[in-house]
């Protein structure tokens, strides 16, 4: 399927590129890939990569080198909600392994798979940078902290029913304050 940046995104791209010298446009690659991914339902199709390559006048292979290095970029379609369970040690010690398994069972999919209704994709990521409130799951742009398997399942069911996704601590923690 073809990919053409929207006029809104072209304006954003002009703004991004205004921060860099004319002969260093490639420096704006990461935010431009992010725009392309958001426009393309959460993933970078080959056509989107070609569009970015042409826009920045840079070989496609260079664009792929960046897109395949950063886990924030998806090179396969993802569901409406991309669930990223942190699998690094602090979250793992706090139960992330069980959370992942329960999630797989509830959604009836494995890692890096998407439910047949295209609603949920499940992935495991390295440290999400919020270890103090482990275990942590990122869903799209939002962090769900102090999570447990049951809490995640209930949240997924509510999302399925149309609840708006919000960042939250399931233990109602304020920021990174210790729990009393
Ligand atoms: S280890 Fe999970 S957020 Fe850092």
CSV table of N, CA and C and ligand atoms in Angstrom, one decimal:
chain,number,residue,atom,x,y,z
A,1,UNK,N,0.8,-1.2,0.0
A,1,UNK,CA,0.0,0.0,0.0
A,1,UNK,C,0.9,1.2,0.0
A,2,UNK,N,0.5,2.2,-0.8
A,2,UNK,CA,1.4,3.4,-0.9
A,2,UNK,C,1.4,4.2,0.4
A,3,UNK,N,2.4,5.0,0.5
A,3,UNK,CA,2.6,5.9,1.7
A,3,UNK,C,2.9,7.3,1.2
A,4,UNK,N,2.1,8.2,1.6
A,4,UNK,CA,2.4,9.7,1.3
A,4,UNK,C,2.2,10.4,2.6
A,5,UNK,N,3.2,11.2,3.0
A,5,UNK,CA,3.0,12.0,4.3
A,5,UNK,C,1.8,12.9,4.1
A,6,UNK,N,1.1,13.1,5.2
A,6,UNK,CA,0.0,14.1,5.2
A,6,UNK,C,0.6,15.5,5.2
A,7,UNK,N,-0.3,16.4,4.8
A,7,UNK,CA,0.2,17.8,4.8
A,7,UNK,C,0.6,18.3,6.2
A,8,UNK,N,-0.2,17.8,7.2
A,8,UNK,CA,0.2,18.2,8.6
A,8,UNK,C,1.6,17.6,8.9
A,9,UNK,N,1.8,16.4,8.6
A,9,UNK,CA,3.1,15.8,8.9
A,9,UNK,C,4.2,16.5,8.1
A,10,UNK,N,3.9,16.9,6.9
A,10,UNK,CA,5.0,17.6,6.1
A,10,UNK,C,5.4,18.9,6.8
A,11,UNK,N,4.4,19.6,7.4
A,11,UNK,CA,4.7,20.8,8.1
A,11,UNK,C,5.6,20.4,9.4
A,12,UNK,N,5.2,19.4,10.0
A,12,UNK,CA,6.0,19.0,11.2
A,12,UNK,C,7.4,18.6,10.8
A,13,UNK,N,7.5,18.0,9.6
A,13,UNK,CA,8.9,17.6,9.1
A,13,UNK,C,9.7,18.8,8.8
A,14,UNK,N,9.1,19.8,8.2
A,14,UNK,CA,9.8,21.1,8.0
A,14,UNK,C,10.3,21.7,9.3
A,15,UNK,N,9.5,21.6,10.3
A,15,UNK,CA,9.9,22.2,11.6
A,15,UNK,C,11.1,21.3,12.1
A,16,UNK,N,11.0,20.0,12.0
A,16,UNK,CA,12.1,19.2,12.5
A,16,UNK,C,13.4,19.5,11.8
A,17,UNK,N,13.3,19.6,10.5
A,17,UNK,CA,14.5,19.8,9.7
A,17,UNK,C,15.1,21.1,9.8
A,18,UNK,N,14.3,22.1,10.3
A,18,UNK,CA,14.8,23.5,10.5
A,18,UNK,C,15.9,23.5,11.6
A,19,UNK,N,15.9,22.4,12.4
A,19,UNK,CA,16.9,22.4,13.5
A,19,UNK,C,18.3,22.0,13.0
A,20,UNK,N,18.4,21.5,11.8
A,20,UNK,CA,19.6,20.9,11.3
A,20,UNK,C,20.1,21.6,10.0
A,21,UNK,N,21.5,21.6,9.8
A,21,UNK,CA,22.0,22.2,8.6
A,21,UNK,C,21.4,21.6,7.3
A,22,UNK,N,21.3,22.3,6.2
A,22,UNK,CA,20.8,21.8,5.0
A,22,UNK,C,21.4,20.4,4.5
A,23,UNK,N,22.7,20.3,4.8
A,23,UNK,CA,23.4,19.1,4.3
A,23,UNK,C,23.5,18.0,5.4
A,24,UNK,N,22.7,18.2,6.5
A,24,UNK,CA,22.6,17.2,7.5
A,24,UNK,C,21.2,16.8,7.9
A,25,UNK,N,20.4,16.8,6.8
A,25,UNK,CA,18.9,16.5,7.1
A,25,UNK,C,18.7,15.1,7.7
A,26,UNK,N,19.6,14.2,7.5
A,26,UNK,CA,19.5,12.8,8.0
A,26,UNK,C,19.5,12.9,9.5
A,27,UNK,N,20.0,13.9,10.1
A,27,UNK,CA,19.9,14.0,11.6
A,27,UNK,C,18.5,14.0,12.2
A,28,UNK,N,17.5,14.4,11.3
A,28,UNK,CA,16.2,14.4,11.8
A,28,UNK,C,15.5,13.1,11.6
A,29,UNK,N,16.2,12.0,11.3
A,29,UNK,CA,15.6,10.8,10.9
A,29,UNK,C,14.7,10.1,11.9
A,30,UNK,N,15.1,10.1,13.2
A,30,UNK,CA,14.3,9.4,14.2
A,30,UNK,C,12.9,10.0,14.4
A,31,UNK,N,12.9,11.3,14.6
A,31,UNK,CA,11.5,11.9,14.7
A,31,UNK,C,10.7,11.8,13.5
A,32,UNK,N,11.3,11.8,12.3
A,32,UNK,CA,10.6,11.6,11.1
A,32,UNK,C,10.1,10.2,10.9
A,33,UNK,N,10.9,9.2,11.3
A,33,UNK,CA,10.4,7.8,11.3
A,33,UNK,C,9.2,7.6,12.3
A,34,UNK,N,9.3,8.3,13.4
A,34,UNK,CA,8.2,8.3,14.4
A,34,UNK,C,6.9,8.8,13.8
A,35,UNK,N,7.0,9.9,13.1
A,35,UNK,CA,5.8,10.5,12.4
A,35,UNK,C,5.3,9.5,11.4
A,36,UNK,N,6.2,8.9,10.6
A,36,UNK,CA,5.7,8.0,9.6
A,36,UNK,C,5.0,6.8,10.2
A,37,UNK,N,5.6,6.3,11.3
A,37,UNK,CA,5.0,5.1,12.0
A,37,UNK,C,3.6,5.5,12.6
A,38,UNK,N,3.5,6.7,13.2
A,38,UNK,CA,2.2,7.1,13.7
A,38,UNK,C,1.2,7.2,12.6
A,39,UNK,N,1.6,7.8,11.5
A,39,UNK,CA,0.6,7.9,10.4
A,39,UNK,C,0.2,6.6,9.8
A,40,UNK,N,1.1,5.6,9.9
A,40,UNK,CA,0.9,4.3,9.3
A,40,UNK,C,0.4,3.2,10.3
A,41,UNK,N,-0.5,3.6,11.2
A,41,UNK,CA,-1.1,2.7,12.2
A,41,UNK,C,-0.1,1.9,13.0
A,42,UNK,N,1.0,2.6,13.4
A,42,UNK,CA,1.9,2.0,14.3
A,42,UNK,C,3.0,1.1,13.8
A,43,UNK,N,3.2,1.1,12.5
A,43,UNK,CA,4.4,0.4,11.9
A,43,UNK,C,4.9,1.0,10.7
A,44,UNK,N,6.2,0.7,10.4
A,44,UNK,CA,6.9,1.2,9.2
A,44,UNK,C,6.8,0.2,8.1
A,45,UNK,N,6.0,0.4,7.1
A,45,UNK,CA,5.9,-0.4,6.0
A,45,UNK,C,7.0,-0.2,5.1
A,46,UNK,N,7.3,-1.1,4.1
A,46,UNK,CA,8.4,-0.8,3.1
A,46,UNK,C,8.1,0.5,2.4
A,47,UNK,N,6.9,0.8,2.1
A,47,UNK,CA,6.5,2.0,1.4
A,47,UNK,C,6.8,3.3,2.2
A,48,UNK,N,6.6,3.2,3.5
A,48,UNK,CA,6.9,4.3,4.4
A,48,UNK,C,8.4,4.5,4.5
A,49,UNK,N,9.2,3.4,4.5
A,49,UNK,CA,10.7,3.5,4.5
A,49,UNK,C,11.1,4.2,3.2
A,50,UNK,N,10.5,3.8,2.1
A,50,UNK,CA,10.9,4.5,0.8
A,50,UNK,C,10.6,6.0,0.8
A,51,UNK,N,9.4,6.3,1.4
A,51,UNK,CA,9.0,7.7,1.4
A,51,UNK,C,10.0,8.5,2.3
A,52,UNK,N,10.5,7.9,3.4
A,52,UNK,CA,11.5,8.6,4.3
A,52,UNK,C,12.8,8.7,3.5
A,53,UNK,N,13.2,7.7,2.9
A,53,UNK,CA,14.4,7.6,2.1
A,53,UNK,C,14.4,8.7,1.1
A,54,UNK,N,13.3,8.9,0.3
A,54,UNK,CA,13.3,9.9,-0.7
A,54,UNK,C,13.3,11.3,-0.1
A,55,UNK,N,12.5,11.4,1.0
A,55,UNK,CA,12.4,12.8,1.6
A,55,UNK,C,13.8,13.3,2.1
A,56,UNK,N,14.6,12.3,2.6
A,56,UNK,CA,15.9,12.7,3.2
A,56,UNK,C,17.0,12.5,2.2
A,57,UNK,N,16.7,12.0,1.0
A,57,UNK,CA,17.7,11.8,0.0
A,57,UNK,C,18.8,10.9,0.5
A,58,UNK,N,18.4,9.8,1.1
A,58,UNK,CA,19.3,8.9,1.8
A,58,UNK,C,19.0,7.5,1.4
A,59,UNK,N,20.0,6.6,1.2
A,59,UNK,CA,19.6,5.2,0.7
A,59,UNK,C,18.7,4.5,1.7
A,60,UNK,N,17.8,3.7,1.2
A,60,UNK,CA,16.9,2.9,2.0
A,60,UNK,C,17.6,2.1,3.1
A,61,UNK,N,18.7,1.5,2.7
A,61,UNK,CA,19.4,0.6,3.7
A,61,UNK,C,19.8,1.4,4.9
A,62,UNK,N,20.2,2.7,4.8
A,62,UNK,CA,20.5,3.5,5.9
A,62,UNK,C,19.3,3.8,6.8
A,63,UNK,N,18.1,3.9,6.2
A,63,UNK,CA,16.9,4.1,7.0
A,63,UNK,C,16.6,2.8,7.7
A,64,UNK,N,16.8,1.6,7.1
A,64,UNK,CA,16.5,0.4,7.7
A,64,UNK,C,17.5,0.1,8.9
A,65,UNK,N,18.8,0.6,8.7
A,65,UNK,CA,19.7,0.4,9.8
A,65,UNK,C,19.3,1.0,11.1
A,66,UNK,N,18.6,2.2,11.0
A,66,UNK,CA,18.1,2.9,12.2
A,66,UNK,C,16.8,2.2,12.6
A,67,UNK,N,15.9,2.0,11.7
A,67,UNK,CA,14.6,1.4,12.0
A,67,UNK,C,14.7,0.0,12.7
A,68,UNK,N,15.7,-0.7,12.3
A,68,UNK,CA,15.8,-2.1,12.9
A,68,UNK,C,16.6,-2.0,14.2
A,69,UNK,N,17.3,-0.9,14.5
A,69,UNK,CA,18.1,-0.9,15.7
A,69,UNK,C,17.3,-0.5,16.9
A,70,UNK,N,16.3,0.4,16.7
A,70,UNK,CA,15.5,0.9,17.8
A,70,UNK,C,14.2,0.1,18.0
A,71,UNK,N,14.0,-0.4,19.2
A,71,UNK,CA,12.8,-1.2,19.4
A,71,UNK,C,11.5,-0.4,19.3
A,72,UNK,N,11.6,0.9,19.4
A,72,UNK,CA,10.4,1.7,19.2
A,72,UNK,C,9.8,1.7,17.8
A,73,UNK,N,10.6,1.2,16.9
A,73,UNK,CA,10.0,1.1,15.5
A,73,UNK,C,9.6,-0.4,15.2
A,74,UNK,N,8.4,-0.5,14.6
A,74,UNK,CA,7.9,-1.8,14.3
A,74,UNK,C,7.9,-1.9,12.7
A,75,UNK,N,8.5,-3.1,12.3
A,75,UNK,CA,8.6,-3.3,10.9
A,75,UNK,C,7.5,-4.3,10.4
A,76,UNK,N,6.6,-4.6,11.4
A,76,UNK,CA,5.5,-5.5,11.0
A,76,UNK,C,4.2,-4.8,11.6
A,77,UNK,N,3.0,-5.0,11.0
A,77,UNK,CA,1.8,-4.4,11.5
A,77,UNK,C,1.6,-4.8,13.0
A,78,UNK,N,1.0,-3.8,13.8
A,78,UNK,CA,0.7,-4.1,15.2
A,78,UNK,C,-0.8,-3.8,15.4
A,79,UNK,N,-1.3,-4.3,16.5
A,79,UNK,CA,-2.7,-4.0,16.8
A,79,UNK,C,-2.9,-2.6,17.3
A,80,UNK,N,-4.2,-2.3,17.5
A,80,UNK,CA,-4.5,-1.0,18.0
A,80,UNK,C,-3.8,-0.7,19.3
A,81,UNK,N,-3.7,-1.7,20.2
A,81,UNK,CA,-2.9,-1.5,21.4
A,81,UNK,C,-1.7,-2.4,21.4
A,82,UNK,N,-0.5,-1.8,21.5
A,82,UNK,CA,0.7,-2.5,21.5
A,82,UNK,C,1.2,-2.7,22.9
A,83,UNK,N,1.1,-3.9,23.5
A,83,UNK,CA,1.4,-4.1,24.9
A,83,UNK,C,2.9,-4.5,25.0
A,84,UNK,N,3.7,-3.7,25.7
A,84,UNK,CA,5.1,-4.0,25.8
A,84,UNK,C,5.4,-4.3,27.3
A,85,UNK,N,5.6,-5.6,27.5
A,85,UNK,CA,5.9,-6.0,28.9
A,85,UNK,C,7.4,-5.9,29.1
A,86,UNK,N,7.8,-5.2,30.2
A,86,UNK,CA,9.2,-5.1,30.5
A,86,UNK,C,9.7,-6.4,31.0
A,87,UNK,N,10.8,-6.9,30.4
A,87,UNK,CA,11.4,-8.2,30.8
A,87,UNK,C,12.7,-8.1,31.5
A,88,UNK,N,13.1,-6.9,31.9
A,88,UNK,CA,14.5,-6.8,32.5
A,88,UNK,C,14.4,-7.1,34.0
A,89,UNK,N,15.6,-7.3,34.6
A,89,UNK,CA,15.7,-7.9,35.9
A,89,UNK,C,14.7,-7.3,37.0
A,90,UNK,N,14.7,-5.9,37.2
A,90,UNK,CA,13.9,-5.5,38.3
A,90,UNK,C,12.4,-5.8,38.1
A,91,UNK,N,11.9,-5.7,36.8
A,91,UNK,CA,10.5,-6.0,36.6
A,91,UNK,C,10.3,-7.5,36.6
A,92,UNK,N,11.3,-8.3,36.1
A,92,UNK,CA,11.2,-9.7,36.2
A,92,UNK,C,11.1,-10.2,37.6
A,93,UNK,N,11.9,-9.7,38.5
A,93,UNK,CA,11.9,-10.1,39.9
A,93,UNK,C,10.6,-9.7,40.6
A,94,UNK,N,9.9,-8.7,40.0
A,94,UNK,CA,8.6,-8.3,40.6
A,94,UNK,C,7.4,-9.0,39.9
A,95,UNK,N,7.7,-10.0,39.1
A,95,UNK,CA,6.6,-10.8,38.5
A,95,UNK,C,6.3,-10.6,37.0
A,96,UNK,N,7.2,-9.9,36.3
A,96,UNK,CA,6.9,-9.6,34.9
A,96,UNK,C,6.7,-10.9,34.1
A,97,UNK,N,7.4,-12.0,34.5
A,97,UNK,CA,7.3,-13.2,33.7
A,97,UNK,C,5.9,-13.8,33.8
A,98,UNK,N,5.3,-13.7,35.0
A,98,UNK,CA,3.9,-14.2,35.2
A,98,UNK,C,3.0,-13.3,34.4
A,99,UNK,N,3.2,-12.0,34.5
A,99,UNK,CA,2.3,-11.1,33.8
A,99,UNK,C,2.3,-11.5,32.3
A,100,UNK,N,3.5,-11.7,31.7
A,100,UNK,CA,3.5,-12.0,30.3
A,100,UNK,C,2.8,-13.3,30.0
A,101,UNK,N,3.0,-14.4,30.9
A,101,UNK,CA,2.4,-15.6,30.6
A,101,UNK,C,0.8,-15.5,30.7
A,102,UNK,N,0.4,-14.8,31.7
A,102,UNK,CA,-1.1,-14.7,31.9
A,102,UNK,C,-1.7,-13.9,30.8
A,103,UNK,N,-1.0,-12.9,30.3
A,103,UNK,CA,-1.4,-12.1,29.2
A,103,UNK,C,-1.5,-13.0,27.9
A,104,UNK,N,-0.5,-13.8,27.7
A,104,UNK,CA,-0.5,-14.7,26.5
A,104,UNK,C,-1.7,-15.6,26.5
A,105,UNK,N,-2.0,-16.1,27.7
A,105,UNK,CA,-3.1,-17.1,27.9
A,105,UNK,C,-4.4,-16.4,27.7
A,106,UNK,N,-4.5,-15.2,28.3
A,106,UNK,CA,-5.8,-14.4,28.2
A,106,UNK,C,-6.1,-14.0,26.7
A,107,UNK,N,-5.1,-13.5,26.0
A,107,UNK,CA,-5.3,-13.1,24.7
A,107,UNK,C,-5.2,-14.2,23.6
A,108,UNK,N,-4.7,-15.3,24.1
A,108,UNK,CA,-4.5,-16.5,23.2
A,108,UNK,C,-3.5,-16.2,22.0
A,109,UNK,N,-2.5,-15.5,22.4
A,109,UNK,CA,-1.4,-15.2,21.4
A,109,UNK,C,-0.1,-15.4,22.1
A,110,UNK,N,1.0,-15.5,21.3
A,110,UNK,CA,2.4,-15.6,21.8
A,110,UNK,C,3.0,-14.2,21.7
A,111,UNK,N,4.3,-14.2,22.1
A,111,UNK,CA,5.0,-12.9,21.9
A,111,UNK,C,5.1,-12.5,20.5
A,112,UNK,N,5.0,-11.2,20.2
A,112,UNK,CA,5.1,-10.6,18.9
A,112,UNK,C,4.0,-11.1,18.0
A,113,UNK,N,2.9,-11.5,18.6
A,113,UNK,CA,1.7,-11.8,17.8
A,113,UNK,C,0.6,-10.8,18.1
A,114,UNK,N,-0.4,-10.8,17.2
A,114,UNK,CA,-1.5,-9.9,17.3
A,114,UNK,C,-2.8,-10.7,17.3
A,115,UNK,N,-3.8,-10.2,18.1
A,115,UNK,CA,-5.0,-10.9,18.2
A,115,UNK,C,-5.8,-10.8,16.9
A,116,UNK,N,-6.6,-11.8,16.6
A,116,UNK,CA,-7.3,-11.8,15.2
A,116,UNK,C,-8.1,-10.6,15.0
A,117,UNK,N,-8.6,-9.9,16.1
A,117,UNK,CA,-9.4,-8.7,15.9
A,117,UNK,C,-8.5,-7.5,15.7
A,118,UNK,N,-7.2,-7.7,15.7
A,118,UNK,CA,-6.2,-6.6,15.5
A,118,UNK,C,-6.3,-5.6,16.6
A,119,UNK,N,-6.7,-6.0,17.8
A,119,UNK,CA,-6.8,-5.1,18.9
A,119,UNK,C,-5.5,-5.0,19.7
A,120,UNK,N,-4.9,-6.2,20.0
A,120,UNK,CA,-3.7,-6.3,20.8
A,120,UNK,C,-2.6,-7.0,20.2
A,121,UNK,N,-1.4,-6.4,20.3
A,121,UNK,CA,-0.1,-7.0,20.0
A,121,UNK,C,0.7,-7.1,21.3
A,122,UNK,N,1.3,-8.3,21.5
A,122,UNK,CA,2.1,-8.5,22.8
A,122,UNK,C,3.5,-8.6,22.5
A,123,UNK,N,4.4,-7.8,23.2
A,123,UNK,CA,5.8,-7.9,23.0
A,123,UNK,C,6.5,-7.8,24.3
A,124,UNK,N,7.7,-8.2,24.3
A,124,UNK,CA,8.6,-8.1,25.6
A,124,UNK,C,9.7,-7.1,25.2
A,125,UNK,N,9.9,-6.1,26.1
A,125,UNK,CA,10.9,-5.1,25.8
A,125,UNK,C,12.0,-5.2,27.0
A,126,UNK,N,13.1,-4.6,26.6
A,126,UNK,CA,14.1,-4.4,27.7
A,126,UNK,C,13.7,-3.2,28.5
A,127,UNK,N,14.4,-2.9,29.6
A,127,UNK,CA,14.1,-1.9,30.6
A,127,UNK,C,13.4,-0.6,30.0
A,128,UNK,N,12.2,-0.3,30.5
A,128,UNK,CA,11.4,0.8,30.0
A,128,UNK,C,11.8,2.1,30.8
A,129,UNK,N,12.7,2.0,31.7
A,129,UNK,CA,13.2,3.2,32.4
A,129,UNK,C,12.4,3.7,33.5
A,130,UNK,N,11.5,2.8,34.1
A,130,UNK,CA,10.6,3.2,35.2
A,130,UNK,C,10.7,2.1,36.3
A,131,UNK,N,11.9,1.6,36.5
A,131,UNK,CA,12.1,0.4,37.3
A,131,UNK,C,11.6,0.6,38.8
A,132,UNK,N,11.7,1.9,39.2
A,132,UNK,CA,11.3,2.2,40.6
A,132,UNK,C,9.8,1.8,40.9
A,133,UNK,N,9.0,1.8,39.8
A,133,UNK,CA,7.6,1.4,40.0
A,133,UNK,C,7.3,0.0,39.3
A,134,UNK,N,8.3,-0.9,39.3
A,134,UNK,CA,8.2,-2.2,38.7
A,134,UNK,C,7.1,-3.0,39.4
A,135,UNK,N,6.5,-3.9,38.6
A,135,UNK,CA,6.7,-4.2,37.2
A,135,UNK,C,5.9,-3.2,36.3
A,136,UNK,N,6.5,-2.9,35.1
A,136,UNK,CA,5.9,-1.9,34.3
A,136,UNK,C,5.6,-2.5,32.9
A,137,UNK,N,4.4,-2.1,32.4
A,137,UNK,CA,4.0,-2.4,31.0
A,137,UNK,C,3.7,-1.1,30.3
A,138,UNK,N,4.2,-1.0,29.1
A,138,UNK,CA,3.9,0.2,28.3
A,138,UNK,C,2.8,-0.3,27.3
A,139,UNK,N,1.7,0.5,27.2
A,139,UNK,CA,0.7,0.2,26.1
A,139,UNK,C,0.7,1.5,25.3
A,140,UNK,N,1.0,1.4,24.0
A,140,UNK,CA,1.1,2.5,23.1
A,140,UNK,C,2.1,3.5,23.7
A,141,UNK,N,1.6,4.8,24.0
A,141,UNK,CA,2.6,5.8,24.6
A,141,UNK,C,2.5,5.8,26.1
A,142,UNK,N,1.6,5.0,26.7
A,142,UNK,CA,1.4,5.2,28.1
A,142,UNK,C,2.0,4.1,29.0
A,143,UNK,N,2.5,4.5,30.2
A,143,UNK,CA,3.1,3.5,31.1
A,143,UNK,C,2.0,3.1,32.2
A,144,UNK,N,2.0,1.8,32.4
A,144,UNK,CA,1.1,1.3,33.4
A,144,UNK,C,2.1,0.7,34.4
A,145,UNK,N,2.1,1.2,35.6
A,145,UNK,CA,3.1,0.9,36.6
A,145,UNK,C,2.6,0.1,37.8
A,146,UNK,N,3.4,-0.5,38.6
A,146,UNK,CA,3.0,-1.3,39.7
A,146,UNK,C,1.9,-2.3,39.3
A,147,UNK,N,2.1,-2.9,38.2
A,147,UNK,CA,1.1,-3.7,37.6
A,147,UNK,C,1.1,-5.2,38.1
A,148,UNK,N,0.0,-5.9,38.0
A,148,UNK,CA,0.1,-7.3,38.3
A,148,UNK,C,-0.8,-8.0,37.2
A,149,UNK,N,-0.7,-9.3,37.1
A,149,UNK,CA,-1.3,-10.0,36.0
A,149,UNK,C,-2.8,-9.7,36.0
A,150,UNK,N,-3.5,-9.8,37.1
A,150,UNK,CA,-4.9,-9.6,37.2
A,150,UNK,C,-5.3,-8.1,36.7
A,151,UNK,N,-4.5,-7.2,37.3
A,151,UNK,CA,-4.8,-5.8,36.9
A,151,UNK,C,-4.6,-5.5,35.4
A,152,UNK,N,-3.6,-6.2,34.8
A,152,UNK,CA,-3.4,-6.0,33.4
A,152,UNK,C,-4.6,-6.6,32.6
A,153,UNK,N,-5.0,-7.8,33.0
A,153,UNK,CA,-6.1,-8.4,32.3
A,153,UNK,C,-7.4,-7.6,32.3
A,154,UNK,N,-7.6,-7.0,33.5
A,154,UNK,CA,-8.8,-6.2,33.7
A,154,UNK,C,-8.7,-4.9,32.9
A,155,UNK,N,-7.5,-4.4,32.8
A,155,UNK,CA,-7.3,-3.2,32.0
A,155,UNK,C,-7.6,-3.5,30.5
A,156,UNK,N,-7.0,-4.6,30.1
A,156,UNK,CA,-7.2,-5.0,28.6
A,156,UNK,C,-8.7,-5.2,28.3
A,157,UNK,N,-9.4,-5.8,29.2
A,157,UNK,CA,-10.8,-6.0,29.0
A,157,UNK,C,-11.6,-4.7,28.9
A,158,UNK,N,-11.1,-3.7,29.8
A,158,UNK,CA,-11.8,-2.4,29.8
A,158,UNK,C,-11.5,-1.7,28.5
A,159,UNK,N,-10.2,-1.8,28.0
A,159,UNK,CA,-9.8,-1.1,26.7
A,159,UNK,C,-10.7,-1.7,25.6
A,160,UNK,N,-10.9,-3.0,25.7
A,160,UNK,CA,-11.7,-3.7,24.6
A,160,UNK,C,-13.1,-3.1,24.6
A,161,UNK,N,-13.6,-2.7,25.8
A,161,UNK,CA,-14.9,-2.1,25.8
A,161,UNK,C,-15.0,-0.6,25.6
A,162,UNK,N,-13.8,-0.1,25.2
A,162,UNK,CA,-13.8,1.3,24.8
A,162,UNK,C,-13.2,2.3,25.8
A,163,UNK,N,-12.7,1.8,27.0
A,163,UNK,CA,-12.1,2.8,27.9
A,163,UNK,C,-10.9,3.5,27.3
A,164,UNK,N,-10.7,4.8,27.6
A,164,UNK,CA,-9.6,5.5,27.1
A,164,UNK,C,-8.4,5.2,27.9
A,165,UNK,N,-7.3,4.9,27.1
A,165,UNK,CA,-6.0,4.5,27.8
A,165,UNK,C,-5.4,5.7,28.5
A,166,UNK,N,-5.1,5.5,29.8
A,166,UNK,CA,-4.4,6.5,30.6
A,166,UNK,C,-3.2,5.9,31.3
A,167,UNK,N,-2.1,6.8,31.5
A,167,UNK,CA,-1.0,6.3,32.3
A,167,UNK,C,-1.5,6.1,33.7
A,168,UNK,N,-1.0,5.1,34.4
A,168,UNK,CA,-1.4,4.9,35.8
A,168,UNK,C,-0.5,4.0,36.6
A,169,UNK,N,-0.6,4.1,37.9
A,169,UNK,CA,0.0,3.2,38.8
A,169,UNK,C,-1.2,2.4,39.3
A,170,UNK,N,-1.1,1.0,39.2
A,170,UNK,CA,-2.2,0.2,39.7
A,170,UNK,C,-2.3,0.3,41.2
A,171,UNK,N,-1.2,0.7,41.9
A,171,UNK,CA,-1.3,0.9,43.3
A,171,UNK,C,-1.5,2.3,43.7
A,172,UNK,N,-2.0,3.1,42.7
A,172,UNK,CA,-2.3,4.5,43.0
A,172,UNK,C,-1.1,5.3,43.6
A,173,UNK,N,0.1,4.9,43.2
A,173,UNK,CA,1.3,5.6,43.7
A,173,UNK,C,1.3,7.0,43.1
A,174,UNK,N,1.8,7.9,43.9
A,174,UNK,CA,2.0,9.3,43.4
A,174,UNK,C,3.4,9.4,42.9
A,175,UNK,N,3.6,9.6,41.6
A,175,UNK,CA,4.9,9.7,41.1
A,175,UNK,C,5.8,8.5,41.5
A,176,UNK,N,6.9,8.7,42.1
A,176,UNK,CA,7.8,7.6,42.5
A,176,UNK,C,7.8,7.5,44.1
A,177,UNK,N,6.8,8.1,44.7
A,177,UNK,CA,6.8,8.1,46.2
A,177,UNK,C,6.7,6.6,46.7
A,178,UNK,N,7.4,6.3,47.8
A,178,UNK,CA,7.2,5.0,48.4
A,178,UNK,C,5.8,4.7,48.8
A,179,UNK,N,5.3,3.5,48.7
A,179,UNK,CA,3.9,3.2,49.1
A,179,UNK,C,3.9,3.1,50.6
A,180,UNK,N,2.8,3.7,51.2
A,180,UNK,CA,2.8,3.7,52.7
A,180,UNK,C,2.1,2.4,53.1
B,1,LIG,S1,13.4,-3.1,34.6
B,1,LIG,FE1,11.4,-2.7,34.0
B,1,LIG,S2,11.3,-0.6,33.8
B,1,LIG,FE2,13.4,-1.0,34.2
